Every structure is written in structure tokens, then in C-alpha cells.
JSON list of C-alpha atoms in Angstrom, two decimals:
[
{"chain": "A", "resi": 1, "resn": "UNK", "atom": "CA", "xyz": [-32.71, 22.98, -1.26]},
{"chain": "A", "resi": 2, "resn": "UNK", "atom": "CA", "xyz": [-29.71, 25.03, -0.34]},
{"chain": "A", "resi": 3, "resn": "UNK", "atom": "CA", "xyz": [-26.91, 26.38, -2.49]},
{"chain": "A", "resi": 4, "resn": "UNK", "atom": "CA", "xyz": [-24.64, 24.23, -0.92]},
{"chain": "A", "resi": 5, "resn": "UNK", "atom": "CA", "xyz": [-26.88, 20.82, -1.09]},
{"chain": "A", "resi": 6, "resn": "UNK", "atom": "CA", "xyz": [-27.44, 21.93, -4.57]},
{"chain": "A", "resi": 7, "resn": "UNK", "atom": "CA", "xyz": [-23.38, 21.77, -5.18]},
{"chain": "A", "resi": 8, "resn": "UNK", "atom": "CA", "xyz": [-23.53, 18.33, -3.60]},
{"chain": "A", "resi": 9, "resn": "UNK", "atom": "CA", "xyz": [-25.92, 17.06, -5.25]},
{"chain": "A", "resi": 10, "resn": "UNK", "atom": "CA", "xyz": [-24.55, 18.32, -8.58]},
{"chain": "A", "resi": 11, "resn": "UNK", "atom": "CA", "xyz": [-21.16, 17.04, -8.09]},
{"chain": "A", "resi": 12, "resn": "UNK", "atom": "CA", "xyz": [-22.99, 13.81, -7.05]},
{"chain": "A", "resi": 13, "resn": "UNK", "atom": "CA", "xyz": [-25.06, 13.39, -9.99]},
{"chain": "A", "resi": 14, "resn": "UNK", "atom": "CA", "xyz": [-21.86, 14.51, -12.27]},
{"chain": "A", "resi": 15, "resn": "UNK", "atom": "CA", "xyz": [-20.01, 11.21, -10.81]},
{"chain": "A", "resi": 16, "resn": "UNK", "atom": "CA", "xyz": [-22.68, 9.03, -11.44]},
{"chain": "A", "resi": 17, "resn": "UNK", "atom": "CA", "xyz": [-22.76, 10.00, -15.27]},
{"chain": "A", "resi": 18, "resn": "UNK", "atom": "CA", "xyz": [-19.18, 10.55, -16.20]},
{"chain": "A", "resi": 19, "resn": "UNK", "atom": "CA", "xyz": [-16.85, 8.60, -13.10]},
{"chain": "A", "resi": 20, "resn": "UNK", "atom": "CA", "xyz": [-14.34, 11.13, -12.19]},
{"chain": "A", "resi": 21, "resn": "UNK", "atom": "CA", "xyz": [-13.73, 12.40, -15.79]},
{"chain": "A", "resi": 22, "resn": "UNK", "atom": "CA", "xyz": [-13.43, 16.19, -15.45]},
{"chain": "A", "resi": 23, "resn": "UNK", "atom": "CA", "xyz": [-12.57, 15.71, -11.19]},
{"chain": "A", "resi": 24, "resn": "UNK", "atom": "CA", "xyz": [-9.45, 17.48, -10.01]},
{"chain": "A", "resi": 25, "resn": "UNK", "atom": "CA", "xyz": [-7.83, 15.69, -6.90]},
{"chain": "A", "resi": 26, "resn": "UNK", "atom": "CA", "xyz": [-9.84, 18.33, -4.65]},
{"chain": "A", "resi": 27, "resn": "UNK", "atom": "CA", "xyz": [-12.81, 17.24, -5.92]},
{"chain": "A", "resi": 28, "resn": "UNK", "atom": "CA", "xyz": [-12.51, 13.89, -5.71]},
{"chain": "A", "resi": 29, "resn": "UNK", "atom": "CA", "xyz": [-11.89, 14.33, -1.93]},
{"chain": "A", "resi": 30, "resn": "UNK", "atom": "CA", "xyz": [-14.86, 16.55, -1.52]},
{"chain": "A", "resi": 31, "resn": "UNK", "atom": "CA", "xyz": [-16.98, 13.85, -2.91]},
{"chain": "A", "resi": 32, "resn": "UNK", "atom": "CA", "xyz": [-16.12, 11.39, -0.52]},
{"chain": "A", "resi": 33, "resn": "UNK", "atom": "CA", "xyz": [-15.66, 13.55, 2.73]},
{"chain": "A", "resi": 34, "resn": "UNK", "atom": "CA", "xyz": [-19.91, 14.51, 1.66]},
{"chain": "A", "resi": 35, "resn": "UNK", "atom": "CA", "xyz": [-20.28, 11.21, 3.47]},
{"chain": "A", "resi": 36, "resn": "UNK", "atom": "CA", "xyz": [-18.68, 11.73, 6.62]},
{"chain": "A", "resi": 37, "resn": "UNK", "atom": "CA", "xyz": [-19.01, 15.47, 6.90]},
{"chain": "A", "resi": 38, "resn": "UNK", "atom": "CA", "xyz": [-22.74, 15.53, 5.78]},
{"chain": "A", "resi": 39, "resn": "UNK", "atom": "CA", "xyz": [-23.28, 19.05, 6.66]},
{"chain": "A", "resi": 40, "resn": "UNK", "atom": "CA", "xyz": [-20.78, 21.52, 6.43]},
{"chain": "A", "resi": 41, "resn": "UNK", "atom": "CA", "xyz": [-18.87, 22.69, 3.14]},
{"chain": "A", "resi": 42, "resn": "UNK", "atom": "CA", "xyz": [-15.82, 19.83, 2.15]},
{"chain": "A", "resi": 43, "resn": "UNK", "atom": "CA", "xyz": [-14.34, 22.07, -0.48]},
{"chain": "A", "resi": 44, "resn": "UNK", "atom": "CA", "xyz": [-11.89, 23.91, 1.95]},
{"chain": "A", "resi": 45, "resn": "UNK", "atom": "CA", "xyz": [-11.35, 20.80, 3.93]},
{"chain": "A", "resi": 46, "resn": "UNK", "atom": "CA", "xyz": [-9.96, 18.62, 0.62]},
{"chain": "A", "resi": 47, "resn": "UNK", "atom": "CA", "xyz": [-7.99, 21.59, -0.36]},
{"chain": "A", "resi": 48, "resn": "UNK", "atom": "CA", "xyz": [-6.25, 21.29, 3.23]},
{"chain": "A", "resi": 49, "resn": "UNK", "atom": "CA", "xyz": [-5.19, 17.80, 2.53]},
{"chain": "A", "resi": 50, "resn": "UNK", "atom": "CA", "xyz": [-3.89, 18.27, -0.87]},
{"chain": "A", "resi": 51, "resn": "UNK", "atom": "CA", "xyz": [-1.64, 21.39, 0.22]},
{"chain": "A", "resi": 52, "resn": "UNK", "atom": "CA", "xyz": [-0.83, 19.51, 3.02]},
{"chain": "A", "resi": 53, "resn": "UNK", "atom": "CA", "xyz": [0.17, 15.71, 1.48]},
{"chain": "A", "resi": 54, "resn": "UNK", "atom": "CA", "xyz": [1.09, 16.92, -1.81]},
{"chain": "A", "resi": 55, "resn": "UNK", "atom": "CA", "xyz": [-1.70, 15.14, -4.06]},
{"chain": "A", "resi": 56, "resn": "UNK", "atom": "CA", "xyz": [-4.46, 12.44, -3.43]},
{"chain": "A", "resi": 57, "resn": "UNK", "atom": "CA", "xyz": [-2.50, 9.41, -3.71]},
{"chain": "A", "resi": 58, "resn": "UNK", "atom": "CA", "xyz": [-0.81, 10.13, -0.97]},
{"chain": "A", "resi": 59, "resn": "UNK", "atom": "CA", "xyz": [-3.85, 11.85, 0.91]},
{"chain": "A", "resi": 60, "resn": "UNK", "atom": "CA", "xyz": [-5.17, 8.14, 0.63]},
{"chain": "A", "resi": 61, "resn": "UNK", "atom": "CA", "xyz": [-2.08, 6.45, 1.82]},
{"chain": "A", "resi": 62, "resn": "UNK", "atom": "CA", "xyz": [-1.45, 8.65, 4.95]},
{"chain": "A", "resi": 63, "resn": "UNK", "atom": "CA", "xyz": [-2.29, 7.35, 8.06]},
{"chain": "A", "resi": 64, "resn": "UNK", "atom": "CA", "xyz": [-5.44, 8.76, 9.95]},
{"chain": "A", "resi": 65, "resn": "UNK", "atom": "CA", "xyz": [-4.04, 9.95, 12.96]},
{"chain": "A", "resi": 66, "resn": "UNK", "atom": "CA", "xyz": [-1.59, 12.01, 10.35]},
{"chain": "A", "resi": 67, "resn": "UNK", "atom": "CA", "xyz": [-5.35, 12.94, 8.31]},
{"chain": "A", "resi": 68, "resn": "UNK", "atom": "CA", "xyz": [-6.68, 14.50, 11.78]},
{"chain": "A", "resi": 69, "resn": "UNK", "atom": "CA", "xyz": [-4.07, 16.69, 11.84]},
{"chain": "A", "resi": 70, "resn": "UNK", "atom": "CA", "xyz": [-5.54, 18.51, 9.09]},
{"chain": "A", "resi": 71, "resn": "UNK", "atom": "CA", "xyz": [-8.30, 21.20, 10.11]},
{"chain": "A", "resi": 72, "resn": "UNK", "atom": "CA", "xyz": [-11.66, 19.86, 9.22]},
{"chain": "A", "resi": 73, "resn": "UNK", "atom": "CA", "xyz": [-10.59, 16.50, 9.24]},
{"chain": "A", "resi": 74, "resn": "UNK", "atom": "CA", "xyz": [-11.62, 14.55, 12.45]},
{"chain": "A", "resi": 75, "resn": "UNK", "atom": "CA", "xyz": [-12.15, 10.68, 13.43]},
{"chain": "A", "resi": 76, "resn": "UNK", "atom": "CA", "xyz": [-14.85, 9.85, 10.84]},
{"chain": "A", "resi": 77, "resn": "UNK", "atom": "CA", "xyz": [-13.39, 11.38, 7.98]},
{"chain": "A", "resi": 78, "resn": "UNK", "atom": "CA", "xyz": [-9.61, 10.08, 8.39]},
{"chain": "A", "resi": 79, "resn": "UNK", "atom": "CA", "xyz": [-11.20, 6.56, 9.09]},
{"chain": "A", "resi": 80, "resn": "UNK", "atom": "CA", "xyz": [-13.47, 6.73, 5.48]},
{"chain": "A", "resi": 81, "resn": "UNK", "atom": "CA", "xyz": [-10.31, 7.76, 3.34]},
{"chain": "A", "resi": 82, "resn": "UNK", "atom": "CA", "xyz": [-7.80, 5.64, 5.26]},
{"chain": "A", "resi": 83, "resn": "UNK", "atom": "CA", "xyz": [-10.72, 3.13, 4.23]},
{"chain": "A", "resi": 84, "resn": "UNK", "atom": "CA", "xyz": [-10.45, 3.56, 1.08]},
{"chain": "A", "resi": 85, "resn": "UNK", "atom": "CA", "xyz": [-7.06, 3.47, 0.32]},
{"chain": "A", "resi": 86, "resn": "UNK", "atom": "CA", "xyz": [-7.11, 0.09, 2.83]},
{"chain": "A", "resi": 87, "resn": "UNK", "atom": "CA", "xyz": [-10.08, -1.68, 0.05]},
{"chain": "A", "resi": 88, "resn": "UNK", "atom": "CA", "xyz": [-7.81, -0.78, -2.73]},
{"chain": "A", "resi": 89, "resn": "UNK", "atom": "CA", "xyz": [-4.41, -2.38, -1.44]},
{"chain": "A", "resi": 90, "resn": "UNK", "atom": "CA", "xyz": [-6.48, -5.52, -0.68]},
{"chain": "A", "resi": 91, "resn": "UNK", "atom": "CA", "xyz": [-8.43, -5.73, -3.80]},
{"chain": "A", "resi": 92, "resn": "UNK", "atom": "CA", "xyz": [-4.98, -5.33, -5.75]},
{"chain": "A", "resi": 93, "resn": "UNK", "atom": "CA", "xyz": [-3.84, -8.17, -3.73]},
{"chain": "A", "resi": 94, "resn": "UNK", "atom": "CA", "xyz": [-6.55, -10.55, -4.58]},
{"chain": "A", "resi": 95, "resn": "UNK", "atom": "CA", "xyz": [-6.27, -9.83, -8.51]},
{"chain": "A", "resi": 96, "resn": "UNK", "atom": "CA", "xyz": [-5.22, -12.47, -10.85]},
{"chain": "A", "resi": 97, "resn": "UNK", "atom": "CA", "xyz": [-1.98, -11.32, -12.29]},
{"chain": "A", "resi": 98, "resn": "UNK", "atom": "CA", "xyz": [0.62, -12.97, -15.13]},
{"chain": "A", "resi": 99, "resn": "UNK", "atom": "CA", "xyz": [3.60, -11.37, -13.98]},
{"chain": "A", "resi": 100, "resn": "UNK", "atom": "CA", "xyz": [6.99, -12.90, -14.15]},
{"chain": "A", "resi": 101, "resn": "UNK", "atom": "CA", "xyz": [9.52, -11.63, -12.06]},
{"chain": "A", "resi": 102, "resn": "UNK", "atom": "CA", "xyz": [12.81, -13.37, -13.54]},
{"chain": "A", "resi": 103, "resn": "UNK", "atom": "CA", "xyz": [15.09, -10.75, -12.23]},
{"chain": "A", "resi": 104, "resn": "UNK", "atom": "CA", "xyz": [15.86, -8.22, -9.65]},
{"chain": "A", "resi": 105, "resn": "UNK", "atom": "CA", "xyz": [15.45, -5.17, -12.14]},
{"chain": "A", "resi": 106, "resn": "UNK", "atom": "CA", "xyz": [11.64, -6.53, -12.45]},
{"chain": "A", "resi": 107, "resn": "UNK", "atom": "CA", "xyz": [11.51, -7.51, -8.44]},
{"chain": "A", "resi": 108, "resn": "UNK", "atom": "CA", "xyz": [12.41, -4.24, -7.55]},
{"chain": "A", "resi": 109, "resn": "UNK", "atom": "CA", "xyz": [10.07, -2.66, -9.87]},
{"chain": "A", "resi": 110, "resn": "UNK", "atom": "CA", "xyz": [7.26, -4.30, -9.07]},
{"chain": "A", "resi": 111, "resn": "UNK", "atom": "CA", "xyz": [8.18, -3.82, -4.93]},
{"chain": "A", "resi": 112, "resn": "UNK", "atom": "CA", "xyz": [8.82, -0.08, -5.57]},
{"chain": "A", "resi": 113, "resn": "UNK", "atom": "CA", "xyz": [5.15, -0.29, -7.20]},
{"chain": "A", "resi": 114, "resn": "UNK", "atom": "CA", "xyz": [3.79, -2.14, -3.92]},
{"chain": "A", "resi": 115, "resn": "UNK", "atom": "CA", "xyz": [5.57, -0.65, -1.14]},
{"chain": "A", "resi": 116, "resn": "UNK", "atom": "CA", "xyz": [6.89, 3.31, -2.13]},
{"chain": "A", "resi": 117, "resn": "UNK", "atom": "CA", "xyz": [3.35, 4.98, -1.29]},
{"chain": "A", "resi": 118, "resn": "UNK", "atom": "CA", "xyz": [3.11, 3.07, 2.06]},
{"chain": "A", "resi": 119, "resn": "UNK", "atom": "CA", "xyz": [3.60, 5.32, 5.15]},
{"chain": "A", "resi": 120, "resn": "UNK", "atom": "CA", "xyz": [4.01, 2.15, 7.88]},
{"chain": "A", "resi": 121, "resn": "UNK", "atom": "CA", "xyz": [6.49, -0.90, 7.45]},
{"chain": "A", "resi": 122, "resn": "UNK", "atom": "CA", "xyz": [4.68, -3.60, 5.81]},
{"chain": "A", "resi": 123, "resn": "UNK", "atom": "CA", "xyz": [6.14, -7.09, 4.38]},
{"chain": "A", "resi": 124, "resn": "UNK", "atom": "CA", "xyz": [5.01, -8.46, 1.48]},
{"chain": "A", "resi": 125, "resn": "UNK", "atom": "CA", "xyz": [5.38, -12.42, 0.43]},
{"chain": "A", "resi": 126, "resn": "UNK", "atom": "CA", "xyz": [5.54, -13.22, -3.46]},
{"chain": "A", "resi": 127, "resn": "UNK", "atom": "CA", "xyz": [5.43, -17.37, -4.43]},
{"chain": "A", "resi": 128, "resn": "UNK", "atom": "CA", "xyz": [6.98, -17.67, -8.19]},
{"chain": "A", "resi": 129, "resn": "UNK", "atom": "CA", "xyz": [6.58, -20.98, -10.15]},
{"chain": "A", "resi": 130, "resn": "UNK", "atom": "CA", "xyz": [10.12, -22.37, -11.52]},
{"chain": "A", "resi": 131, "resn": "UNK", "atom": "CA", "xyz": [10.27, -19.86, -14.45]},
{"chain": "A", "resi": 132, "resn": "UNK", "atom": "CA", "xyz": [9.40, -16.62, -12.18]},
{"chain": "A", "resi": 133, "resn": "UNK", "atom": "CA", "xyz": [5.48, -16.36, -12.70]},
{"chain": "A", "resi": 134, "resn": "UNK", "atom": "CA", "xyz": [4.21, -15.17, -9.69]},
{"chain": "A", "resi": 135, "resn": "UNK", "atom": "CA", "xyz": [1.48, -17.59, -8.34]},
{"chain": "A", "resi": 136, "resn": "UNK", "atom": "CA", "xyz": [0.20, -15.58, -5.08]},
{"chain": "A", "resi": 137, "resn": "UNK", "atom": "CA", "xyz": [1.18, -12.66, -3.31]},
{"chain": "A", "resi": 138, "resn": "UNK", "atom": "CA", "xyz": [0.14, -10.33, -0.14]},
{"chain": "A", "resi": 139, "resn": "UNK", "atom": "CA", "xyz": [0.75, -8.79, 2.47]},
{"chain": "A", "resi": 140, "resn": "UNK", "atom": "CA", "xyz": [2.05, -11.10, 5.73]},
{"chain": "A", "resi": 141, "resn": "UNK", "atom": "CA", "xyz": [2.86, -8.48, 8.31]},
{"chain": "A", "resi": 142, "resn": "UNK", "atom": "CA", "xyz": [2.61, -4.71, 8.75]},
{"chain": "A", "resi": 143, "resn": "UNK", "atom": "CA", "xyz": [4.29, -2.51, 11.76]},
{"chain": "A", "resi": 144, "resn": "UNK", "atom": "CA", "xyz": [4.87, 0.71, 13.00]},
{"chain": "A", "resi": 145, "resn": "UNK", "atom": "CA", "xyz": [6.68, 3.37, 11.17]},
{"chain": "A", "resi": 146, "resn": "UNK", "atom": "CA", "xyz": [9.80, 1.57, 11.32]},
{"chain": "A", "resi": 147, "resn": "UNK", "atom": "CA", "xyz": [9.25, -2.10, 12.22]},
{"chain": "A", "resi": 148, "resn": "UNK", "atom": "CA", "xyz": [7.81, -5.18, 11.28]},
{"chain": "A", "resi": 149, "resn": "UNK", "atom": "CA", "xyz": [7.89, -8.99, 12.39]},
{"chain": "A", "resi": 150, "resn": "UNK", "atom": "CA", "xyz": [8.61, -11.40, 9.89]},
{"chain": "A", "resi": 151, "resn": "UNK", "atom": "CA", "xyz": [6.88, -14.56, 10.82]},
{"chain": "A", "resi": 152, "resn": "UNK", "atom": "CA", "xyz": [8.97, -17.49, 9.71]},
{"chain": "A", "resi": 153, "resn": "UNK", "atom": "CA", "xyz": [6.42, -20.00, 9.94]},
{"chain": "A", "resi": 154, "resn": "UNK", "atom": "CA", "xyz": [3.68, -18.66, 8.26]},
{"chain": "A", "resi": 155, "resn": "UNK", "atom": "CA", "xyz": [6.41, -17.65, 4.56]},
{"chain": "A", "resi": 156, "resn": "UNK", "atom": "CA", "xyz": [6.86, -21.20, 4.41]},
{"chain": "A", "resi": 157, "resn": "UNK", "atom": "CA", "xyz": [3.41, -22.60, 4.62]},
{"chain": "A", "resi": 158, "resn": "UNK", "atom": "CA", "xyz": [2.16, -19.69, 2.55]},
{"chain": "A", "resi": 159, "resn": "UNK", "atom": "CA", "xyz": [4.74, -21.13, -0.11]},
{"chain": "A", "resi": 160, "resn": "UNK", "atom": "CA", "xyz": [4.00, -24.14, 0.51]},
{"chain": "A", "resi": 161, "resn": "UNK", "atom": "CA", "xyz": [-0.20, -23.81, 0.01]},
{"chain": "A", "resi": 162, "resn": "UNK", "atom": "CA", "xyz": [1.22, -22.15, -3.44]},
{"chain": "A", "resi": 163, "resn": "UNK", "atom": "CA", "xyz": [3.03, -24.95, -4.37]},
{"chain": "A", "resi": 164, "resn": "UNK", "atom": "CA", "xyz": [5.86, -22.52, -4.96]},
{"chain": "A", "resi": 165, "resn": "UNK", "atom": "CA", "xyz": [9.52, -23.01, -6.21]},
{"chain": "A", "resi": 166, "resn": "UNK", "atom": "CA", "xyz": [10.96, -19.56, -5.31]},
{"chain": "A", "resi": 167, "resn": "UNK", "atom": "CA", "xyz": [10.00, -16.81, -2.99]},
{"chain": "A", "resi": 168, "resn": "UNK", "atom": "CA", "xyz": [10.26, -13.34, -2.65]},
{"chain": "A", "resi": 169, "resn": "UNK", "atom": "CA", "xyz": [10.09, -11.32, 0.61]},
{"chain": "A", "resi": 170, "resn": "UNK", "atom": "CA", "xyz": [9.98, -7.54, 0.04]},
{"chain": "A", "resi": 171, "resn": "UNK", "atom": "CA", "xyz": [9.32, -4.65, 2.88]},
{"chain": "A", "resi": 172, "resn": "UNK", "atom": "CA", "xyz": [9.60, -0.55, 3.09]},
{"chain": "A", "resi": 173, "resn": "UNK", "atom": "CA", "xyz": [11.30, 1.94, 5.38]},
{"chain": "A", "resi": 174, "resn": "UNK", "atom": "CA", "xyz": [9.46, 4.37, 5.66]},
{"chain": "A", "resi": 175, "resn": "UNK", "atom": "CA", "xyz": [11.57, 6.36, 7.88]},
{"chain": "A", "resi": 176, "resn": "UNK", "atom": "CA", "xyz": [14.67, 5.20, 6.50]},
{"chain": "A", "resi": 177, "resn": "UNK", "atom": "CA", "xyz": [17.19, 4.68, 3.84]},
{"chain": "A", "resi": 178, "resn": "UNK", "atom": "CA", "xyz": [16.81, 1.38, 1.42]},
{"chain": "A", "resi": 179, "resn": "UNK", "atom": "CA", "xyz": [19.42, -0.60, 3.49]},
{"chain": "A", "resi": 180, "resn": "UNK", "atom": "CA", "xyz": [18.89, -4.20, 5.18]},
{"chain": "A", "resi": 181, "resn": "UNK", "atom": "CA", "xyz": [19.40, -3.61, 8.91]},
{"chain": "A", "resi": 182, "resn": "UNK", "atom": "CA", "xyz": [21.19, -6.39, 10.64]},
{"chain": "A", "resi": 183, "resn": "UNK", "atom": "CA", "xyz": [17.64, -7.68, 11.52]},
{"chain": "A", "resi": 184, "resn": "UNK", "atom": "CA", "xyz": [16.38, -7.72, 7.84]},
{"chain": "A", "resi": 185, "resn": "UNK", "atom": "CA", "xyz": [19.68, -9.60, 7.01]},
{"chain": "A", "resi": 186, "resn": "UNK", "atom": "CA", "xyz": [19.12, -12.05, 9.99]},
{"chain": "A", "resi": 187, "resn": "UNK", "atom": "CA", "xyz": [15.74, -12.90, 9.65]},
{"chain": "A", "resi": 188, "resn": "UNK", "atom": "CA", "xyz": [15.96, -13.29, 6.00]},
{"chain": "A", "resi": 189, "resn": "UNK", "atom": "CA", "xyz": [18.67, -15.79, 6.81]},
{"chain": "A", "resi": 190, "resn": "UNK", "atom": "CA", "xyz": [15.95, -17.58, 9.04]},
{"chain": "A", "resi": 191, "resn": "UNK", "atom": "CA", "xyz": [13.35, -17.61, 6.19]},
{"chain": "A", "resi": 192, "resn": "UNK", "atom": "CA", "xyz": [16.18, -19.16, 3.61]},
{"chain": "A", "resi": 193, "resn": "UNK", "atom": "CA", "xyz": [16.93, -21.62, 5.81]},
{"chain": "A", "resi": 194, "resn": "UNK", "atom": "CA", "xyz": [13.52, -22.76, 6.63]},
{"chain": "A", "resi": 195, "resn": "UNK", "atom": "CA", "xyz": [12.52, -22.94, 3.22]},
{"chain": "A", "resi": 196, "resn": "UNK", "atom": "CA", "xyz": [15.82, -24.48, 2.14]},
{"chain": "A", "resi": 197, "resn": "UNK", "atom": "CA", "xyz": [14.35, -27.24, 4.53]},
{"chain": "A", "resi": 198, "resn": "UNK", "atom": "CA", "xyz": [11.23, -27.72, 2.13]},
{"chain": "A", "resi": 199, "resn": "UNK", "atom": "CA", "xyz": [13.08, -27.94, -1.05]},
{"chain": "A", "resi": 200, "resn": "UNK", "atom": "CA", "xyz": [11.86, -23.94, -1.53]},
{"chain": "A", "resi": 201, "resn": "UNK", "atom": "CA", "xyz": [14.39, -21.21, -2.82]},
{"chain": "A", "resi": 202, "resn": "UNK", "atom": "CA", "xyz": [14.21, -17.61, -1.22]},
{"chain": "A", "resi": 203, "resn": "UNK", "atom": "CA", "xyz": [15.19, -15.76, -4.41]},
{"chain": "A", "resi": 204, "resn": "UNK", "atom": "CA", "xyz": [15.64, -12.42, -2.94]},
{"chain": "A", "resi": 205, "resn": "UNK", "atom": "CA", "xyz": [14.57, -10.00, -0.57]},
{"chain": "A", "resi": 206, "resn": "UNK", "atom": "CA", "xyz": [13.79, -6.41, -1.51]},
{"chain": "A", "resi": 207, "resn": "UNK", "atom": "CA", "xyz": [14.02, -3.42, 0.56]},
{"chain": "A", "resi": 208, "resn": "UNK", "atom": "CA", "xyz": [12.51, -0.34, -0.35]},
{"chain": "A", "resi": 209, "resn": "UNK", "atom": "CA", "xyz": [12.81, 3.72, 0.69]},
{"chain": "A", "resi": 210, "resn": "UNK", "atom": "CA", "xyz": [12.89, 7.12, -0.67]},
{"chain": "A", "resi": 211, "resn": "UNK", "atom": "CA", "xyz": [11.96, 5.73, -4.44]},
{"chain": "A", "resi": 212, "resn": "UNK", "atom": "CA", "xyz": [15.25, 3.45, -4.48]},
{"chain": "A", "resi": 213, "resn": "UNK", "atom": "CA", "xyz": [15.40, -0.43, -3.60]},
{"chain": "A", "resi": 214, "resn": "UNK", "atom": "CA", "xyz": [17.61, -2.79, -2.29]},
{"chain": "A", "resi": 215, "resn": "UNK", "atom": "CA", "xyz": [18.20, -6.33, -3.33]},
{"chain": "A", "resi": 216, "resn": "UNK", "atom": "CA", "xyz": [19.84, -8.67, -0.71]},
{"chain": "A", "resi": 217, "resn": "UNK", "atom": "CA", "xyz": [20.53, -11.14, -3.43]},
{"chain": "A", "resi": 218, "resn": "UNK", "atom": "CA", "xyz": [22.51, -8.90, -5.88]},
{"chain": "A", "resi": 219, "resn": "UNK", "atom": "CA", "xyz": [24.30, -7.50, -2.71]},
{"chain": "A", "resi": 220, "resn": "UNK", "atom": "CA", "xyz": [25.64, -10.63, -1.96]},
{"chain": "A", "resi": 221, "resn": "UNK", "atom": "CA", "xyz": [23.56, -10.92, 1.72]},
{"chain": "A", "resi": 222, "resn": "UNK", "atom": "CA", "xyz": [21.84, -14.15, 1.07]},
{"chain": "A", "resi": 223, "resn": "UNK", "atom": "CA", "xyz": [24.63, -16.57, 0.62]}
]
């Protein structure tokens, strides 16, 4: 065995006792670029992407053709961490959770939470019972860098397979400043309307860049 499949193996065995207790970011990107760079040295590669995105959460989160700009990094590699980061939004998604989101401080917390780390424009749907417990949420759409289609059609039957009272729509710009455009504001109209027609209030609609948010509610653009 070579010194450097004796690293790998090391830092292998290392995970499989202790997680990644005792893993600096670097090394937690080495680990995982072992299986889709399987034989050349990974340590200069993951140092690359830290220096370059700033830490491994947002390594994770960038897109891959953004990864392959990175030396060392090509197709497979940017498609395995792009993967990963992919399996963890949707797992999060499908999680049970008791949250109650009564009020725009907590709806724009737990957007900010959802959306900040996203590089593309995504949309997210939230169903709340009458008292603000959320019942489902995910994902509905997801766009370029700085657009997304809202699909009317599909909020209110995803509220309505909830059994919902209330809904919340909340999306990113990426690229941007936290301000509706004037096609957030009129296709959020749409959505309140078409609910409205089911007996199903759109409580607000969040919009979130550059670590700040945006409620349309509290600024008066939903009446």
C-alpha cells in the first residue's frame, strides 16, 4: 500500500469510528472527493474550494458548473457534492417538524434558514393549520439565478391535500436585493386570489437576499 492509500484509508477508518469529530472543513471534502477522484491526492483540491467559497456550507450549496471552476474539480466531483447538498435539502423537507409560524418575525426566520445558502431562485410553499403549525412544506419551483415560475395551480391543491387554513409562499434572490419585483407582487396577487376562492388565506409571502427578508404582508402588498 502506498503512502497516499495509507492516508485514505486512515482518514477512512477515522470516520467510521468517530463521524467527523476532529474533521476540519478540508477534510471533510477530501473524504468525499476519495470517491470521485479515486486516484490522485484530494487534499489540495478541498483546500481550493474552501479558499475559493469561503467554508463548506457553501462549497455544498454552490452550483456545479461554479464547483468546475475550481482546479481539480471536474464533472464527477461537482456532481457528488452538488449531490450531497441536493439529499440534504430534500431530507430536511420530508422531516416531521412542530413549528408554528404565528408571525412574520418567525416566517422570516425560518425562510432566511431555508432559502439564504441557496445560490439559484427557488420557491418554497408552507401549509399552517388555523393557529400557525406548519402541516407540510417544500419546495414547488426552482429557476435560474434570478427567476422562478410560481405555479398557481399546483399552491392551491398542495394546500388543499394539507387541509390547510393559511399559506405561506417564500423565495430568494440570489442576485438581488430582498425586494418583491412587480412580478413577485403580481403573482402573489394570483395565488391570494385563487386560494381566497377555496376558503384558504395566503398569510404572507417572504422574500429573501443578502441575509435580510422581506414580508409582503407587513409591507402592506397583499391587500
Amino acid at each position: 500500500m502506498s503512502v497516499h492509500e495509507g492516508h485514505r484509508q486512515r482518514k477512512k477508518e477515522q470516520f467510521r469510528k468517530n463521524g467527523l469529530d476532529g474533521f476540519a472543513d478540508h477534510e471533510v471534502l477530501e473524504l468525499l472527493l476519495y470517491y470521485a477522484i479515486p486516484r490522485r491526492d484530494t487534499n489540495e483540491a478541498a483546500h481550493r474550494l474552501i479558499d475559493r467559497f469561503g467554508s463548506l456550507e457553501r462549497v455544498l450549496n454552490a452550483a456545479p458548473e461554479e464547483l468546475q471552476r475550481v482546479d481539480g474539480i471536474g464533472e464527477n466531483a461537482a456532481t457528488l457534492l452538488h449531490l450531497v447538498a441536493t439529499v440534504m435539502h430534500r431530507t430536511a423537507e420530508k422531516t416531521p417538524t412542530e413549528r408554528i409560524l404565528n408571525s412574520v418575525e418567525r416566517s422570516g426566520a425560518f425562510f432566511m434558514d431555508l432559502l439564504s445558502r441557496q445560490r439559484r431562485e427557488a420557491l418554497y410553499q408552507v401549509c399552517l393549520d388555523a393557529k400557525g403549525k406548519v402541516l407540510t412544506y417544500g419546495r414547488i419551483a426552482s429557476g435560474t439565478v434570478d427567476s422562478v415560475t410560481l405555479n398557481v395551480r399546483e399552491i392551491v391543491e398542495n394546500a388543499l391535500r394539507a387541509d390547510a387554513s393559511g399559506v405561506l409562499l417564500g423565495h430568494n434572490h440570489p442576485s438581488g436585493i430582498a425586494l418583491p419585483s412587480a412580478e413577485d407582487r403580481s403573482m402573489t396577487l394570483q395565488v391570494r386570489q385563487a386560494l381566497e376562492t377555496m376558503g384558504i388565506q395566503l398569510v404572507d409571502h417572504i422574500i429573501v437576499a443578502d441575509g435580510d427578508f422581506v414580508s409582503m404582508a407587513a409591507s402592506g402588498m397583499l391587500l
